[in-house]
Coordinates of C-alpha atoms and ligand atoms in Angstrom, one line a residue:
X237 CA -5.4 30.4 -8.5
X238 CA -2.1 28.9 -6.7
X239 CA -2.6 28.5 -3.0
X240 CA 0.4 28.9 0.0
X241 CA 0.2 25.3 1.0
X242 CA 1.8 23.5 4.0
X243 CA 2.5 19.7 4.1
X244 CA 3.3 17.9 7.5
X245 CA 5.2 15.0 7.4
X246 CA 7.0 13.7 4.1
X247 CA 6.2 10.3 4.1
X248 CA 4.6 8.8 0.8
X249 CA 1.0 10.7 1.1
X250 CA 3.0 14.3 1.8
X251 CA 5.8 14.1 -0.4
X252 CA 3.9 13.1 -3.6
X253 CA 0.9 15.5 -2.2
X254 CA 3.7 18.4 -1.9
X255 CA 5.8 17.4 -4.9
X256 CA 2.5 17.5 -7.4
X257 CA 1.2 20.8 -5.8
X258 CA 4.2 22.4 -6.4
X259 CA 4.2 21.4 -9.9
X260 CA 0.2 22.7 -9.8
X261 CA 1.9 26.0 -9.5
X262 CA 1.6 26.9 -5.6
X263 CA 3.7 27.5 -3.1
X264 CA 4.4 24.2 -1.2
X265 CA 6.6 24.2 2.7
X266 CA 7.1 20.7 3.5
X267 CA 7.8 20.0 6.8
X268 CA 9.2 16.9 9.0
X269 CA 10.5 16.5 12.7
X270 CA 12.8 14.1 11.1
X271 CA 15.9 16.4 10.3
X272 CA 17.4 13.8 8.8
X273 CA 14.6 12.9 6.8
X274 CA 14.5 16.7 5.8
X275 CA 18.1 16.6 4.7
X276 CA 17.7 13.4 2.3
X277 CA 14.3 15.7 0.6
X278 CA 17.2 18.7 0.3
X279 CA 19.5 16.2 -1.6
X280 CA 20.4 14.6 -4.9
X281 CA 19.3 11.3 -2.7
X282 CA 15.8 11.4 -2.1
X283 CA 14.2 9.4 1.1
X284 CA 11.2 7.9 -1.2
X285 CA 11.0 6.4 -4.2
X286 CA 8.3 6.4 -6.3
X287 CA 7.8 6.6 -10.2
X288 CA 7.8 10.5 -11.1
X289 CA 8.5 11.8 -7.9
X290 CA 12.4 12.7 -8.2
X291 CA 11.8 14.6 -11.3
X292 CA 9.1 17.0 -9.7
X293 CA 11.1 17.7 -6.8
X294 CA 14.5 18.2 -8.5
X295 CA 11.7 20.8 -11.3
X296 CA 10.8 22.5 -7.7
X297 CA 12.4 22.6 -5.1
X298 CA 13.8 25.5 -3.6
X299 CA 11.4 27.5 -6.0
X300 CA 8.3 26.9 -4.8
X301 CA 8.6 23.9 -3.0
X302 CA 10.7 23.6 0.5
X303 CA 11.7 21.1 2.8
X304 CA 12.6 22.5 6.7
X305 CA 12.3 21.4 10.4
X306 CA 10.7 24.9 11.1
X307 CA 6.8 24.0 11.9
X308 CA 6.0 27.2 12.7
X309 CA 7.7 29.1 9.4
X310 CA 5.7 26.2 7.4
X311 CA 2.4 27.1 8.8
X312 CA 2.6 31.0 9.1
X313 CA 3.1 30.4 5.6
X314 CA 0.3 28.8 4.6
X315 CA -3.5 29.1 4.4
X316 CA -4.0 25.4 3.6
X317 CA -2.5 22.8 6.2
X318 CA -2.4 18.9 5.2
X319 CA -2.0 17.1 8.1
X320 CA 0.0 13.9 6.4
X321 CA 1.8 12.4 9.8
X322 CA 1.3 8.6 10.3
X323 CA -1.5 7.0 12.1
X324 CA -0.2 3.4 12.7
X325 CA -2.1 0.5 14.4
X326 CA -1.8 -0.1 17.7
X327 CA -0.3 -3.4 19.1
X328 CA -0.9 -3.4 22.7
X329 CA -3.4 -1.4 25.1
X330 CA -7.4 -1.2 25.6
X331 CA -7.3 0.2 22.1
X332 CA -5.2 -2.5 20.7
X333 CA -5.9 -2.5 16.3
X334 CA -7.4 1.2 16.4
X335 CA -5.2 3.9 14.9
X336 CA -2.4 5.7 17.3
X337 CA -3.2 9.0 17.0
X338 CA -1.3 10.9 18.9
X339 CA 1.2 12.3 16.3
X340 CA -1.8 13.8 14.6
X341 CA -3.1 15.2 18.2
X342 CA 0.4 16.9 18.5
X343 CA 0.0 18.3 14.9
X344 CA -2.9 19.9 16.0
X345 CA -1.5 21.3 18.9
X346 CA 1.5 22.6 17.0
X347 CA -1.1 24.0 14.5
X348 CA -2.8 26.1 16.9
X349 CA 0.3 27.8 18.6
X350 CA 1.7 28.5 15.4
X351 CA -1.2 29.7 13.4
X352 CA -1.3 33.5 13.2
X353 CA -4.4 34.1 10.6
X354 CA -7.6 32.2 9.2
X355 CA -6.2 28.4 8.1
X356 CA -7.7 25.4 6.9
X357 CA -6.4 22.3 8.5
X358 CA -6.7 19.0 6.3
X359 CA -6.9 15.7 7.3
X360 CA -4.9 13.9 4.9
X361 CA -3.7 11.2 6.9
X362 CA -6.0 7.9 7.0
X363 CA -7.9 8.7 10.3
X364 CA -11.1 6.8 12.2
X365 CA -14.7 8.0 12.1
X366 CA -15.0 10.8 14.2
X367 CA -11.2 12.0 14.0
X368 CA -12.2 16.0 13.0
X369 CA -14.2 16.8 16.5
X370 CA -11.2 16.1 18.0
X371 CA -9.0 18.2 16.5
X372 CA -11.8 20.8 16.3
X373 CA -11.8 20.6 19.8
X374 CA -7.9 20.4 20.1
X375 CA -7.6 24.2 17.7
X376 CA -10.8 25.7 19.9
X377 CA -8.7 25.3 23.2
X378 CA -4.8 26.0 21.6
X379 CA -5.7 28.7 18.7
X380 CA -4.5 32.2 19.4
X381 CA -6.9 34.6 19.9
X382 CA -8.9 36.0 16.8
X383 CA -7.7 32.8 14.6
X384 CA -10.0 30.7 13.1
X385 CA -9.7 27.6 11.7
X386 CA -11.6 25.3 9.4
X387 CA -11.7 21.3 9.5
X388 CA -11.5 19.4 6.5
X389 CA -11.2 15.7 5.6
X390 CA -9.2 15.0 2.2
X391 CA -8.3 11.3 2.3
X392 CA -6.1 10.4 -0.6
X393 CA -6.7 7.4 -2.5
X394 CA -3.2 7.1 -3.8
X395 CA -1.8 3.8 -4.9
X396 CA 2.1 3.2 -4.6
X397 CA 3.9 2.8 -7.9
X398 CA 1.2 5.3 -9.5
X399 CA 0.8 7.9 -6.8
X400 CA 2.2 10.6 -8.9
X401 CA -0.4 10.3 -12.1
X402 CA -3.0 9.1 -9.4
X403 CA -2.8 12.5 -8.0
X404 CA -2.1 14.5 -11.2
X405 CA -5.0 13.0 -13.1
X406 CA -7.1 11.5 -9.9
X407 CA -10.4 8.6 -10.3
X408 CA -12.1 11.2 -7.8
X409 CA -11.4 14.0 -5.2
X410 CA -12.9 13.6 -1.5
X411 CA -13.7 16.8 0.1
X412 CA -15.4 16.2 3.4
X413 CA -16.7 19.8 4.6
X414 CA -18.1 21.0 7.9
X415 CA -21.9 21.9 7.3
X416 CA -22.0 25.3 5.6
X417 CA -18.2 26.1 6.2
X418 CA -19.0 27.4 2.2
X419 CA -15.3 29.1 2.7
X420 CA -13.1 25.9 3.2
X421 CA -15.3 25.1 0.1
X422 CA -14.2 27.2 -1.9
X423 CA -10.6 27.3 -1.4
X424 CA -10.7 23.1 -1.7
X425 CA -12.3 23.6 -4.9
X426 CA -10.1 26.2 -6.4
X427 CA -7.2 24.0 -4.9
X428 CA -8.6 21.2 -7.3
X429 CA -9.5 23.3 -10.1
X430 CA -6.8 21.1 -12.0
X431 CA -9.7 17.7 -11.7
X432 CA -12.6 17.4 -14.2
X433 CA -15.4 19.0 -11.9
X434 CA -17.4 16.0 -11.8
X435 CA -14.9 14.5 -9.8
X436 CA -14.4 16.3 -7.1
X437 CA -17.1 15.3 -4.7
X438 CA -17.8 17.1 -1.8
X439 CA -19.6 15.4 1.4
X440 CA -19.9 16.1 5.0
X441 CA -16.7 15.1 6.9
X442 CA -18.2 11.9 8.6
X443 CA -18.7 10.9 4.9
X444 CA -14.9 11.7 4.0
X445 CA -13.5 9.7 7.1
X446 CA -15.3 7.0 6.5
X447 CA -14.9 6.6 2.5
X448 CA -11.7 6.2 2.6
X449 CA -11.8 3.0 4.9
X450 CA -14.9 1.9 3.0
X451 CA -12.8 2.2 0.1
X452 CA -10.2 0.4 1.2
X453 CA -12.4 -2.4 2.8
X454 CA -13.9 -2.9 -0.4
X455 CA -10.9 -3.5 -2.4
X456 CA -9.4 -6.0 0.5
X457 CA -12.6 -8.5 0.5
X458 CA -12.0 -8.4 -2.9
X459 CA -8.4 -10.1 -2.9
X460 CA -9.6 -12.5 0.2
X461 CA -12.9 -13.2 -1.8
X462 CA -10.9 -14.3 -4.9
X463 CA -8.4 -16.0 -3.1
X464 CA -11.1 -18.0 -1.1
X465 CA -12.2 -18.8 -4.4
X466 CA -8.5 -19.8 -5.6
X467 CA -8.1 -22.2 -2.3
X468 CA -11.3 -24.1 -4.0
X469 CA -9.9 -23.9 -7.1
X470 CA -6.8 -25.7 -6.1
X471 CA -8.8 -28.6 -4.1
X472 CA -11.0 -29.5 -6.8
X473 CA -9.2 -28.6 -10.4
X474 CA -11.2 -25.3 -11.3
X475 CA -8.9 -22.7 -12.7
X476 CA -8.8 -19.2 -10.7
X477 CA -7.4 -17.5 -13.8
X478 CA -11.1 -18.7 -15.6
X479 CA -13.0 -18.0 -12.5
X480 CA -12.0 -14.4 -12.0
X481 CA -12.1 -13.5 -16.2
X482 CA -15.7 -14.6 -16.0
X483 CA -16.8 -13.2 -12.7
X484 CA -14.9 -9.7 -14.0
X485 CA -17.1 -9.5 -16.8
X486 CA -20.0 -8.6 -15.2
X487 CA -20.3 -4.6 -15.5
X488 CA -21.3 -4.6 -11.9
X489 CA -18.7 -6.2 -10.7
X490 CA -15.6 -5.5 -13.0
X491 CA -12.4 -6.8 -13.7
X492 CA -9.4 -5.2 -11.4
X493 CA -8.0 -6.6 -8.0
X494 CA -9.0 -10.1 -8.9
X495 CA -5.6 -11.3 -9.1
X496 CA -5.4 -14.2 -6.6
X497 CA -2.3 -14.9 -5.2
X498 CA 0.0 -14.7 -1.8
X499 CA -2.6 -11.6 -0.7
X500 CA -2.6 -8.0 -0.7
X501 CA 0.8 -6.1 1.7
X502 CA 1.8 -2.4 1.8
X503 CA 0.7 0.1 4.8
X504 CA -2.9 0.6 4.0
X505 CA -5.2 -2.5 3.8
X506 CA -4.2 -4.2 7.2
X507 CA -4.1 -1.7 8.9
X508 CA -7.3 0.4 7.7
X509 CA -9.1 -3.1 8.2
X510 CA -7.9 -3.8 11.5
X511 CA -8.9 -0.3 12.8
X512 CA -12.8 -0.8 11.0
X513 CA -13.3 -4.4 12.7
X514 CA -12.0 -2.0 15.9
X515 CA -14.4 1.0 15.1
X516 CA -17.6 -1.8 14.1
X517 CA -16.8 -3.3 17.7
X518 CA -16.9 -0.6 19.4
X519 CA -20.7 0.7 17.7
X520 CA -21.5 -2.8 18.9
X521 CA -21.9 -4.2 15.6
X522 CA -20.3 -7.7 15.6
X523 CA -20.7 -9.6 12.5
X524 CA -20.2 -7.0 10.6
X525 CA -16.6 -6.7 12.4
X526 CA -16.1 -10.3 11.7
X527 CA -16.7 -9.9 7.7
X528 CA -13.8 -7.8 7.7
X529 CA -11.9 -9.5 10.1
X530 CA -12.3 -12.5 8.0
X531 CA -10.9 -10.5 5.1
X532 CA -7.5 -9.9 7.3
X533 CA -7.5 -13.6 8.6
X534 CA -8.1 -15.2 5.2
X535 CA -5.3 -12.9 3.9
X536 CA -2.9 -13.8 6.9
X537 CA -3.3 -17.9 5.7
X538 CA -1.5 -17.3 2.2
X539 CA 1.4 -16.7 3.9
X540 CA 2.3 -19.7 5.7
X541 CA -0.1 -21.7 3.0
X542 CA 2.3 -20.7 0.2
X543 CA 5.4 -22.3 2.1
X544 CA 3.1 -25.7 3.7
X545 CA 3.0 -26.0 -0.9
X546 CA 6.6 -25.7 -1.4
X547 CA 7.0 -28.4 1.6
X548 CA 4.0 -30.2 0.0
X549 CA 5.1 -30.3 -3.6
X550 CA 8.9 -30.2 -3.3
X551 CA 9.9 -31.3 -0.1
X552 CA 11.5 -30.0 3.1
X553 CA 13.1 -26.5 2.5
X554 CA 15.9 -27.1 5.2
X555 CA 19.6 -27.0 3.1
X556 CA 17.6 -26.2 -0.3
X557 CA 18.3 -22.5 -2.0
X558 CA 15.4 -20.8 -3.0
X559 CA 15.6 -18.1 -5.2
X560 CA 12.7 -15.2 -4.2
X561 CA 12.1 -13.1 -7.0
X562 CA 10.6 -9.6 -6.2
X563 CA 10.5 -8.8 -2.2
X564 CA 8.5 -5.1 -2.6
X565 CA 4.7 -5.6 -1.4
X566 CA 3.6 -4.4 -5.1
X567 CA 5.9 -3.8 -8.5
X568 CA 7.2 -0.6 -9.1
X569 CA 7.9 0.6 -5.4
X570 CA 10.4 -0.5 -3.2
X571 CA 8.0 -0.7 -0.3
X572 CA 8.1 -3.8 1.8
X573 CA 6.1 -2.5 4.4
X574 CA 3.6 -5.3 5.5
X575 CA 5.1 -7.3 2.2
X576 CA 4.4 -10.9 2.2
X577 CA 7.5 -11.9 0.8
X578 CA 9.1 -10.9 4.0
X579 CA 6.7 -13.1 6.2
X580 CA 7.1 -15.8 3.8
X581 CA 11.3 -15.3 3.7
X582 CA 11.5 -15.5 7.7
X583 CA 9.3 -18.6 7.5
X584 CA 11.6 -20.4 5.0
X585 CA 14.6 -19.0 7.0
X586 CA 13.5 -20.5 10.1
X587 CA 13.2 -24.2 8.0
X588 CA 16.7 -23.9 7.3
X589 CA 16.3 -23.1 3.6
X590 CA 19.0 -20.7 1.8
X591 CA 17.4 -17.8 0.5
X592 CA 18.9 -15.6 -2.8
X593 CA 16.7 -12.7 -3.2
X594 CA 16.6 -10.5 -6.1
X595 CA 14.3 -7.6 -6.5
X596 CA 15.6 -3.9 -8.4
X597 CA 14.1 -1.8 -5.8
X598 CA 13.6 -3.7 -2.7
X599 CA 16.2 -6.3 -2.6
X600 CA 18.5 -4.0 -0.2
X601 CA 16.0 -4.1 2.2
X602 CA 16.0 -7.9 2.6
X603 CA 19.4 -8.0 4.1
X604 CA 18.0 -5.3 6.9
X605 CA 15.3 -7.7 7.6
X606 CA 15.6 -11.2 7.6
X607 CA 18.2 -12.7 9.8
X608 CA 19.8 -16.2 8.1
X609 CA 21.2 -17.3 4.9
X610 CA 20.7 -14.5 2.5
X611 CA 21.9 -13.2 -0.4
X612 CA 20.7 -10.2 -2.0
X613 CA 21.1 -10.8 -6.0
X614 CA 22.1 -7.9 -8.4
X615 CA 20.2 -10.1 -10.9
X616 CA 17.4 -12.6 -11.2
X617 CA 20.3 -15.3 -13.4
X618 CA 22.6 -14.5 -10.4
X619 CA 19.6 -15.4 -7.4
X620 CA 18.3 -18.3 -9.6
X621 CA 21.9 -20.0 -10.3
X622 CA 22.0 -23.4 -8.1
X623 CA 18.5 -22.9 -6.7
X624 CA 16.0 -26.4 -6.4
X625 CA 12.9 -23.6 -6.1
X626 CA 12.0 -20.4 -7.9
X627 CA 9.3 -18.5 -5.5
X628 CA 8.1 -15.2 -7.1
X629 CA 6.5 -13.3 -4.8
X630 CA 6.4 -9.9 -6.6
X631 CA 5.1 -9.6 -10.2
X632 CA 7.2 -7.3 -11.2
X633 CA 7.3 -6.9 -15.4
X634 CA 10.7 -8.2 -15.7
X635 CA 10.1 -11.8 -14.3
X636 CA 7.9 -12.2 -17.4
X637 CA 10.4 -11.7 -19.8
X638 CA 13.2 -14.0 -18.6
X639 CA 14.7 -16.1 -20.5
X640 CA 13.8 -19.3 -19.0
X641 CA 15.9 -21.7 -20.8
X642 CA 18.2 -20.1 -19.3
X643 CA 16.6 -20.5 -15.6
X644 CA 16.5 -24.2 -16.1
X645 CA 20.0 -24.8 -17.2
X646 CA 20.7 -22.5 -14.5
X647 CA 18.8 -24.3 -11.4
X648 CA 19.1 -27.6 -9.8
X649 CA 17.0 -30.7 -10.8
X650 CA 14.4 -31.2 -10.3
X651 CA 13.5 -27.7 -10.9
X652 CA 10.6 -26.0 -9.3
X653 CA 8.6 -22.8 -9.9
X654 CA 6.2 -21.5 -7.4
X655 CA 4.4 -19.1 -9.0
X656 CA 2.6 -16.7 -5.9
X657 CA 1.1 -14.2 -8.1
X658 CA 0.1 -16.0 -11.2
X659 CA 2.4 -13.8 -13.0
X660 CA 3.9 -16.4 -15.6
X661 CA 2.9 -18.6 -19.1
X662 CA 2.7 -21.9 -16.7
X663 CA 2.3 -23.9 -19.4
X664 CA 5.1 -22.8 -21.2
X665 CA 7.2 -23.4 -18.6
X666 CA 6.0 -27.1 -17.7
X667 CA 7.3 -27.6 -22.1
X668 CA 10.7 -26.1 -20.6
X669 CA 10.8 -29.0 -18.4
X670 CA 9.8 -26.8 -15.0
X671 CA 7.6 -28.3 -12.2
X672 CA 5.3 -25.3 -11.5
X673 CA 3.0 -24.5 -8.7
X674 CA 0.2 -21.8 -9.3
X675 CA -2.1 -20.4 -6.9
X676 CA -5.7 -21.6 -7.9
X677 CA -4.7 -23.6 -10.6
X678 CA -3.5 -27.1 -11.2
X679 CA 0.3 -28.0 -10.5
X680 CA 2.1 -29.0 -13.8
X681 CA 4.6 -31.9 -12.9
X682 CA 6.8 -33.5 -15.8
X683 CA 7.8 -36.7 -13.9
X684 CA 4.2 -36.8 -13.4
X685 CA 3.7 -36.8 -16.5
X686 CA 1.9 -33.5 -17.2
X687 CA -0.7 -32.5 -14.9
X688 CA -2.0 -33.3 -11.2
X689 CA -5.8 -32.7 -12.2
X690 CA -7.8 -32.7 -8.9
X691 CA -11.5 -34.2 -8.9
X692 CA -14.4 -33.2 -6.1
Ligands
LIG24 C1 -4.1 1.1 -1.7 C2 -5.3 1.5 -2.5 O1 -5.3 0.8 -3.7 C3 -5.3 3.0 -2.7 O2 -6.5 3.4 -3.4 C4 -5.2 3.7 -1.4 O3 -5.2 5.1 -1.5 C5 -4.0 3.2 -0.6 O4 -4.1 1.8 -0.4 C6 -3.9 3.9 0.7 O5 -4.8 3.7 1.5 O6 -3.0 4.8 0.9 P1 -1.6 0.5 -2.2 O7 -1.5 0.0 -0.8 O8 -0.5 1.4 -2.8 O9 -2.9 1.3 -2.4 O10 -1.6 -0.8 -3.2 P2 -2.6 -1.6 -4.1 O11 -2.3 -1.4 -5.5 O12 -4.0 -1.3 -3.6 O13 -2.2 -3.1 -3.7 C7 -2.3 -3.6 -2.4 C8 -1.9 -5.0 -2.3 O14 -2.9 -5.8 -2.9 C9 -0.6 -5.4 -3.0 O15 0.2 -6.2 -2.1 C10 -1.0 -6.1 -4.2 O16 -0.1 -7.1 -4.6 C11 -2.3 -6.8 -3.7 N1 -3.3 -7.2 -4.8 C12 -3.8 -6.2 -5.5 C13 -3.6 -8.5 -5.0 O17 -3.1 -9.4 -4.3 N2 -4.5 -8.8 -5.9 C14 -5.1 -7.9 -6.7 O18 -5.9 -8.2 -7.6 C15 -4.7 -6.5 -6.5

């Protein structure tokens, strides 16, 4: 049954949320206080980019899926509100690493002078433990008289570069529910009718808020854990790449997100951590604050440890051009929010090293951000021709198909590959007469003849 549905805020969690609605069939307003933001979603150039997102919006919109300024027209419209406006961390203040929530406060207030029948108001946005009495209490005191609204917590567990089929065809749905609100129920569920019913799980809305950081937090100790284990690796001549296949094939623990590398980026993990160690603190629970803060810190290190190897194994980066392939915080998005590419760029920048950055999506974005020597490459030939050092910092699929005889005549001599995402046949390329650095594994070196094998 198709649903009047309004999204606030088009950033990634509304637009794809909007978009794939739409294409569910019901009748989507999407609306932004940005008006410019509003005219990009009204145009053949879309603000976001994300793998199937154009196509659904160009198939919708202006049928049953709108972009406007008009807040009110959005939500008189609707019977289902997804709250989707940004909760980011706070840097400063008494509440310094807990979510800023005021644009989702203001939401609510705007909810509740607009609403003009019975709504449902989702929390969509990532939000802290606790977030839906406050906005209860926010529509109690603002609703017109004779409206009622219901509270429900739908975190999305949405990856970047997959969002769209995540949604479309989702690993679960998370409704959190206010104890017997049976109505916001059953409008969730016929909202979801599209999922397998076996996946869509309904809890009470404590349970929702809080599985999505769980979520999170689980899937961030498990990139620190396997790159703790990859910094062990490298000091005593394991191999990460045989470490995590073994460990991943125990059922219980499985085999995804142990890639060990330069460490997880993007808007979500650091942030949802920082705002758990914040929210363990304050329910006076201290070492279990620290286990995820040492999730964050351990994560933090890769950074400046990947640059201390290229000044360990190649020398000084001052007056050398290094060639940074892939600056996105993932493939397939050109998100370099919280990327570690772009840490890892300004600390090269600030040793005096020349940086050529090539990445399809991103790569515009470098020239915004860094301040030095860059060039932003139209190809990966073009930002690898003269370079002493290959860093690849993104894994994106076409970095595994160059042709690397064609690197090496290409770069200077020595020539030097540092690997940060273990994305490429190493041994191949030490036979192509590379020196290349892993993460977690032994460095191949050909004028040291073949391999720097470290013993306990
Ligand atoms: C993450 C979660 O995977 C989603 O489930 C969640 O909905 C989303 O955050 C969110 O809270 O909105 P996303 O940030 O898009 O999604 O990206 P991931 O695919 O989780 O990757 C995060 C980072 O971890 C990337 O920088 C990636 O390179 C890194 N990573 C991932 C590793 O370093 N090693 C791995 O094995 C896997």
């Amino acid at each position: 049954m198709s649903k009047r549905v309004a999204i606030i805020g088009t950033g990634y969690v509304g637009s794809v949320t909007a978009a794939c609605f739409a294409s569910l069939g019901n009748s989507v307003v999407c609306v932004d206080s940005d008006a410019k933001k509003v005219e990009q979603w009204n145009s053949g150039s879309l603000p976001i980019s994300e793998p199937g997102l154009a196509e659904l919006v160009f198939a919708h919109r202006n049928k049953n899926l709108f972009f406007t300024t008009d807040f009110a027209f959005a939500v008189k419209n609707s019977d289902i509100v997804f709250v989707c406006v940004n909760t980011p961390l706070k840097t400063s203040g008494l509440s310094q690493g807990s979510f800023e929530l005021k644009y989702v406060e203001g939401v609510a207030r705007q909810i509740a002078r607009a609403a003009d029948h019975e709504i449902i108001v989702v929390e969509k946005s990532t939000v802290p433990l606790g977030n839906a009495s406050r906005i209860r209490e926010i529509l109690f005191y603002n609703l017109n008289h004779g409206v009622k609204a219901h509270i429900v917590s739908n975190p999305e567990f949405l990856a970047e570069g997959t969002a769209v089929t995540d949604f479309l065809h989702p690993s679960r749905v998370l409704v959190g529910v206010e104890d017997g609100d049976d109505f916001a129920k059953k409008v969730m569920s016929e909202l979801y009718s599209f999922a397998p019913n076996e996946k869509v799980i309904f809890t009470n809305i404590w349970s929702g808020e809080l599985s999505k950081l769980a979520s999170n937090a689980f899937l961030a100790s498990r990139i620190s854990m396997i790159n703790a284990f990859a910094g062990l690796c490298e000091q005593t001549g394991a191999d990460i790449l045989e470490v995590s296949k073994v460990v991943g094939m125990d059922e219980r623990i499985g085999s995804k997100f142990l890639n060990a590398g330069i460490g997880f980026g993007g808007s979500c993990f650091h942030k949802d951590l920082s705002a758990l160690v914040y929210l363990l603190r304050q329910r006076h629970l201290e070492e279990e604050a620290q286990l995820f803060e040492a999730v964050l810190q351990i994560n933090k290190k890769l950074r400046k440890k990947f640059v201390q190897k290229i000044f360990e194994h190649s020398g000084s980066p001052a007056d050398k051009t290094i060639c940074v392939l892939g600056f996105a915080f993932k493939p397939n998005t050109d998100d370099i929010r919280d990327a570690p590419a772009v840490s890892i760029c300004e600390l090269l920048l600030e040793e005096g090293a020349r940086l050529q950055v090539y990445d399809s999506l991103a790569g515009s974005k470098a020239l915004s951000v860094l301040n030095g020597s860059v060039k932003v490459c139209s190809s990966p030939y073009e930002a690898v021709e003269g370079a002493d050092v290959l860093a690849l910092l993104t894994e994106w699929d076409e970095f595994k198909s160059l042709d690397f005889d064609r690197v090496f005549s290409l770069m200077r001599k020595p020539a030097w590959v540092f690997d940060g995402r273990n994305a490429l046949d190493h041994s191949l390329l030490a036979k192509k007469g590379f020196n290349v650095v892993p993460v977690g594994r032994v460095a191949f070196s050909l004028a040291e003849n073949t391999i720097s094998r470290r013993i306990d």
